[in-house]
C-alpha cells in the first residue's frame, strides 16, 4: 500500500495535471468517481455497500492498458488520467448493478457506460493534462467527448485506443450496427460509444 484515504499527496506536483504523481492521480480520480456515483445515484462505492476502492499501478503483460479485474482497478504507466480511472471504476459499478456479460452487445453497453462515466468526470472536474485543455469544443478544435486523450502513450489514433464519443468513426469505431466498422465477434466490445 502506497497511499490510503487521508494521506498527503506524494507530489512533487499537484495531482491531475501534467507531471502529477500517478498514485496521487489514481487516488484523486477514484474519489471523483466515488463522488459521482454517490451524488448521482446515491451509491456508497461501486457496490453500494461502501467497499474500499483499491487501485493498482502496475507493469505487466497487460500493458499498455487499464482494466477492472473484479476486485481492483489496474493501470499501466501513463494510464492515470481522469477519464480512464473513472471508466475503469464504471466497470465495477456496472458489475454490481447490471451484471452485463462482457461480450457482444452487452459488452458494448458495458464499455459505453464506462466511457460515459469517464467523460462525465472529465467534464466536471476541470482538470486537463497532456491531451489538451479545451473540453468545451469537439474535435478538431477541442477534446470534448474524447476518451483517453490525456494518456500520452495512447493519444495517437493509429494505436486504436482513443475513442471519440461524438464521432465514433473518427478512430475506426462504429456509430451504429450497420456501420462497416461494426464487428459482431464476442470480443468486439468497443462497438458502442
PDB file of N, CA and C in Angstrom, residues 114-162:
ATOM      1  N   UNK A 114     -19.073   2.868 -19.235  1.00  0.00           N
ATOM      2  CA  UNK A 114     -17.800   3.286 -18.645  1.00  0.00           C
ATOM      3  C   UNK A 114     -17.239   4.506 -19.353  1.00  0.00           C
ATOM      4  N   UNK A 115     -17.366   4.564 -20.676  1.00  0.00           N
ATOM      5  CA  UNK A 115     -16.923   5.756 -21.406  1.00  0.00           C
ATOM      6  C   UNK A 115     -17.710   6.983 -20.950  1.00  0.00           C
ATOM      7  N   UNK A 116     -19.006   6.828 -20.763  1.00  0.00           N
ATOM      8  CA  UNK A 116     -19.849   7.948 -20.330  1.00  0.00           C
ATOM      9  C   UNK A 116     -19.450   8.405 -18.927  1.00  0.00           C
ATOM     10  N   UNK A 117     -19.227   7.467 -18.011  1.00  0.00           N
ATOM     11  CA  UNK A 117     -18.790   7.841 -16.664  1.00  0.00           C
ATOM     12  C   UNK A 117     -17.437   8.545 -16.723  1.00  0.00           C
ATOM     13  N   UNK A 118     -16.524   8.017 -17.531  1.00  0.00           N
ATOM     14  CA  UNK A 118     -15.200   8.622 -17.650  1.00  0.00           C
ATOM     15  C   UNK A 118     -15.272  10.045 -18.170  1.00  0.00           C
ATOM     16  N   UNK A 119     -16.040  10.248 -19.225  1.00  0.00           N
ATOM     17  CA  UNK A 119     -16.143  11.588 -19.796  1.00  0.00           C
ATOM     18  C   UNK A 119     -16.911  12.526 -18.873  1.00  0.00           C
ATOM     19  N   UNK A 120     -17.867  12.020 -18.122  1.00  0.00           N
ATOM     20  CA  UNK A 120     -18.589  12.863 -17.172  1.00  0.00           C
ATOM     21  C   UNK A 120     -17.640  13.416 -16.122  1.00  0.00           C
ATOM     22  N   UNK A 121     -16.803  12.560 -15.545  1.00  0.00           N
ATOM     23  CA  UNK A 121     -15.813  13.035 -14.575  1.00  0.00           C
ATOM     24  C   UNK A 121     -14.867  14.027 -15.247  1.00  0.00           C
ATOM     25  N   UNK A 122     -14.428  13.719 -16.462  1.00  0.00           N
ATOM     26  CA  UNK A 122     -13.517  14.595 -17.196  1.00  0.00           C
ATOM     27  C   UNK A 122     -14.124  15.981 -17.402  1.00  0.00           C
ATOM     28  N   UNK A 123     -15.405  16.044 -17.715  1.00  0.00           N
ATOM     29  CA  UNK A 123     -16.057  17.333 -17.954  1.00  0.00           C
ATOM     30  C   UNK A 123     -16.355  18.089 -16.664  1.00  0.00           C
ATOM     31  N   UNK A 124     -16.591  17.364 -15.565  1.00  0.00           N
ATOM     32  CA  UNK A 124     -16.965  18.020 -14.314  1.00  0.00           C
ATOM     33  C   UNK A 124     -15.784  18.513 -13.484  1.00  0.00           C
ATOM     34  N   UNK A 125     -14.623  17.834 -13.587  1.00  0.00           N
ATOM     35  CA  UNK A 125     -13.547  18.159 -12.649  1.00  0.00           C
ATOM     36  C   UNK A 125     -12.667  19.332 -13.056  1.00  0.00           C
ATOM     37  N   UNK A 126     -12.757  19.790 -14.288  1.00  0.00           N
ATOM     38  CA  UNK A 126     -11.983  20.953 -14.717  1.00  0.00           C
ATOM     39  C   UNK A 126     -10.492  20.718 -14.842  1.00  0.00           C
ATOM     40  N   UNK A 127     -10.054  19.459 -14.861  1.00  0.00           N
ATOM     41  CA  UNK A 127      -8.630  19.148 -14.971  1.00  0.00           C
ATOM     42  C   UNK A 127      -8.314  18.601 -16.361  1.00  0.00           C
ATOM     43  N   UNK A 128      -7.247  19.089 -16.932  1.00  0.00           N
ATOM     44  CA  UNK A 128      -6.781  18.568 -18.211  1.00  0.00           C
ATOM     45  C   UNK A 128      -5.278  18.398 -18.127  1.00  0.00           C
ATOM     46  N   UNK A 129      -4.779  17.452 -18.889  1.00  0.00           N
ATOM     47  CA  UNK A 129      -3.345  17.180 -18.853  1.00  0.00           C
ATOM     48  C   UNK A 129      -2.791  17.220 -20.271  1.00  0.00           C
ATOM     49  N   UNK A 130      -2.046  16.192 -20.630  1.00  0.00           N
ATOM     50  CA  UNK A 130      -1.303  16.182 -21.883  1.00  0.00           C
ATOM     51  C   UNK A 130      -2.173  16.324 -23.127  1.00  0.00           C
ATOM     52  N   UNK A 131      -3.413  15.859 -23.085  1.00  0.00           N
ATOM     53  CA  UNK A 131      -4.234  15.789 -24.282  1.00  0.00           C
ATOM     54  C   UNK A 131      -4.871  17.089 -24.723  1.00  0.00           C
ATOM     55  N   UNK A 132      -4.701  18.131 -23.975  1.00  0.00           N
ATOM     56  CA  UNK A 132      -5.287  19.404 -24.366  1.00  0.00           C
ATOM     57  C   UNK A 132      -6.055  20.030 -23.223  1.00  0.00           C
ATOM     58  N   UNK A 133      -6.519  21.224 -23.456  1.00  0.00           N
ATOM     59  CA  UNK A 133      -7.194  21.940 -22.378  1.00  0.00           C
ATOM     60  C   UNK A 133      -8.494  22.577 -22.841  1.00  0.00           C
ATOM     61  N   UNK A 134      -9.134  21.981 -23.833  1.00  0.00           N
ATOM     62  CA  UNK A 134     -10.366  22.576 -24.331  1.00  0.00           C
ATOM     63  C   UNK A 134     -11.468  21.527 -24.376  1.00  0.00           C
ATOM     64  N   UNK A 135     -12.114  21.292 -23.240  1.00  0.00           N
ATOM     65  CA  UNK A 135     -13.230  20.348 -23.184  1.00  0.00           C
ATOM     66  C   UNK A 135     -14.551  20.987 -23.586  1.00  0.00           C
ATOM     67  N   UNK A 136     -14.515  22.244 -24.020  1.00  0.00           N
ATOM     68  CA  UNK A 136     -15.748  22.913 -24.433  1.00  0.00           C
ATOM     69  C   UNK A 136     -16.073  22.680 -25.898  1.00  0.00           C
ATOM     70  N   UNK A 137     -15.087  22.319 -26.704  1.00  0.00           N
ATOM     71  CA  UNK A 137     -15.289  22.125 -28.136  1.00  0.00           C
ATOM     72  C   UNK A 137     -14.997  20.674 -28.526  1.00  0.00           C
ATOM     73  N   UNK A 138     -15.636  20.261 -29.612  1.00  0.00           N
ATOM     74  CA  UNK A 138     -15.413  18.931 -30.165  1.00  0.00           C
ATOM     75  C   UNK A 138     -14.179  18.953 -31.062  1.00  0.00           C
ATOM     76  N   UNK A 139     -13.709  17.797 -31.459  1.00  0.00           N
ATOM     77  CA  UNK A 139     -12.605  17.710 -32.400  1.00  0.00           C
ATOM     78  C   UNK A 139     -13.003  18.391 -33.697  1.00  0.00           C
ATOM     79  N   UNK A 140     -12.142  19.046 -34.383  1.00  0.00           N
ATOM     80  CA  UNK A 140     -10.700  19.098 -34.176  1.00  0.00           C
ATOM     81  C   UNK A 140     -10.241  20.251 -33.281  1.00  0.00           C
ATOM     82  N   UNK A 141     -11.164  21.102 -32.833  1.00  0.00           N
ATOM     83  CA  UNK A 141     -10.779  22.275 -32.048  1.00  0.00           C
ATOM     84  C   UNK A 141     -10.654  22.001 -30.555  1.00  0.00           C
ATOM     85  N   UNK A 142     -11.216  20.912 -30.076  1.00  0.00           N
ATOM     86  CA  UNK A 142     -11.174  20.602 -28.655  1.00  0.00           C
ATOM     87  C   UNK A 142     -11.174  19.109 -28.401  1.00  0.00           C
ATOM     88  N   UNK A 143     -11.341  18.735 -27.148  1.00  0.00           N
ATOM     89  CA  UNK A 143     -11.280  17.330 -26.751  1.00  0.00           C
ATOM     90  C   UNK A 143     -12.567  16.807 -26.128  1.00  0.00           C
ATOM     91  N   UNK A 144     -13.643  17.562 -26.226  1.00  0.00           N
ATOM     92  CA  UNK A 144     -14.895  17.113 -25.620  1.00  0.00           C
ATOM     93  C   UNK A 144     -15.328  15.783 -26.228  1.00  0.00           C
ATOM     94  N   UNK A 145     -15.706  14.850 -25.372  1.00  0.00           N
ATOM     95  CA  UNK A 145     -16.154  13.502 -25.729  1.00  0.00           C
ATOM     96  C   UNK A 145     -15.045  12.608 -26.259  1.00  0.00           C
ATOM     97  N   UNK A 146     -13.784  13.002 -26.047  1.00  0.00           N
ATOM     98  CA  UNK A 146     -12.653  12.137 -26.387  1.00  0.00           C
ATOM     99  C   UNK A 146     -12.333  11.287 -25.160  1.00  0.00           C
ATOM    100  N   UNK A 147     -12.103  10.007 -25.356  1.00  0.00           N
ATOM    101  CA  UNK A 147     -11.773   9.102 -24.256  1.00  0.00           C
ATOM    102  C   UNK A 147     -10.306   8.720 -24.378  1.00  0.00           C
ATOM    103  N   UNK A 148      -9.525   9.015 -23.345  1.00  0.00           N
ATOM    104  CA  UNK A 148      -8.109   8.666 -23.325  1.00  0.00           C
ATOM    105  C   UNK A 148      -7.199   9.736 -23.879  1.00  0.00           C
ATOM    106  N   UNK A 149      -7.702  10.952 -24.079  1.00  0.00           N
ATOM    107  CA  UNK A 149      -6.886  11.994 -24.704  1.00  0.00           C
ATOM    108  C   UNK A 149      -5.720  12.451 -23.838  1.00  0.00           C
ATOM    109  N   UNK A 150      -5.775  12.214 -22.521  1.00  0.00           N
ATOM    110  CA  UNK A 150      -4.695  12.633 -21.634  1.00  0.00           C
ATOM    111  C   UNK A 150      -3.690  11.522 -21.331  1.00  0.00           C
ATOM    112  N   UNK A 151      -3.759  10.432 -22.064  1.00  0.00           N
ATOM    113  CA  UNK A 151      -2.799   9.338 -21.889  1.00  0.00           C
ATOM    114  C   UNK A 151      -1.766   9.454 -23.005  1.00  0.00           C
ATOM    115  N   UNK A 152      -0.570   9.973 -22.691  1.00  0.00           N
ATOM    116  CA  UNK A 152       0.384  10.272 -23.756  1.00  0.00           C
ATOM    117  C   UNK A 152       0.773   9.068 -24.612  1.00  0.00           C
ATOM    118  N   UNK A 153       0.838   7.895 -24.017  1.00  0.00           N
ATOM    119  CA  UNK A 153       1.281   6.730 -24.785  1.00  0.00           C
ATOM    120  C   UNK A 153       0.219   6.196 -25.743  1.00  0.00           C
ATOM    121  N   UNK A 154      -1.044   6.598 -25.570  1.00  0.00           N
ATOM    122  CA  UNK A 154      -2.087   6.114 -26.490  1.00  0.00           C
ATOM    123  C   UNK A 154      -2.750   7.227 -27.267  1.00  0.00           C
ATOM    124  N   UNK A 155      -2.403   8.473 -26.984  1.00  0.00           N
ATOM    125  CA  UNK A 155      -3.060   9.579 -27.662  1.00  0.00           C
ATOM    126  C   UNK A 155      -2.543   9.702 -29.097  1.00  0.00           C
ATOM    127  N   UNK A 156      -2.643   8.596 -29.790  1.00  0.00           N
ATOM    128  CA  UNK A 156      -2.268   8.526 -31.192  1.00  0.00           C
ATOM    129  C   UNK A 156      -3.323   7.669 -31.874  1.00  0.00           C
ATOM    130  N   UNK A 157      -4.124   8.247 -32.735  1.00  0.00           N
ATOM    131  CA  UNK A 157      -5.216   7.493 -33.358  1.00  0.00           C
ATOM    132  C   UNK A 157      -4.782   6.174 -33.986  1.00  0.00           C
ATOM    133  N   UNK A 158      -3.574   6.101 -34.504  1.00  0.00           N
ATOM    134  CA  UNK A 158      -3.126   4.881 -35.178  1.00  0.00           C
ATOM    135  C   UNK A 158      -3.049   3.689 -34.223  1.00  0.00           C
ATOM    136  N   UNK A 159      -2.908   3.933 -32.925  1.00  0.00           N
ATOM    137  CA  UNK A 159      -2.812   2.829 -31.966  1.00  0.00           C
ATOM    138  C   UNK A 159      -4.161   2.173 -31.699  1.00  0.00           C
ATOM    139  N   UNK A 160      -5.248   2.861 -31.987  1.00  0.00           N
ATOM    140  CA  UNK A 160      -6.574   2.274 -31.856  1.00  0.00           C
ATOM    141  C   UNK A 160      -7.180   2.302 -30.473  1.00  0.00           C
ATOM    142  N   UNK A 161      -6.560   2.972 -29.510  1.00  0.00           N
ATOM    143  CA  UNK A 161      -7.115   3.032 -28.162  1.00  0.00           C
ATOM    144  C   UNK A 161      -8.080   4.191 -27.991  1.00  0.00           C
ATOM    145  N   UNK A 162      -7.773   5.300 -28.620  1.00  0.00           N
ATOM    146  CA  UNK A 162      -8.550   6.513 -28.459  1.00  0.00           C
ATOM    147  C   UNK A 162      -9.957   6.333 -29.016  1.00  0.00           C
TER     148      UNK A 162
END
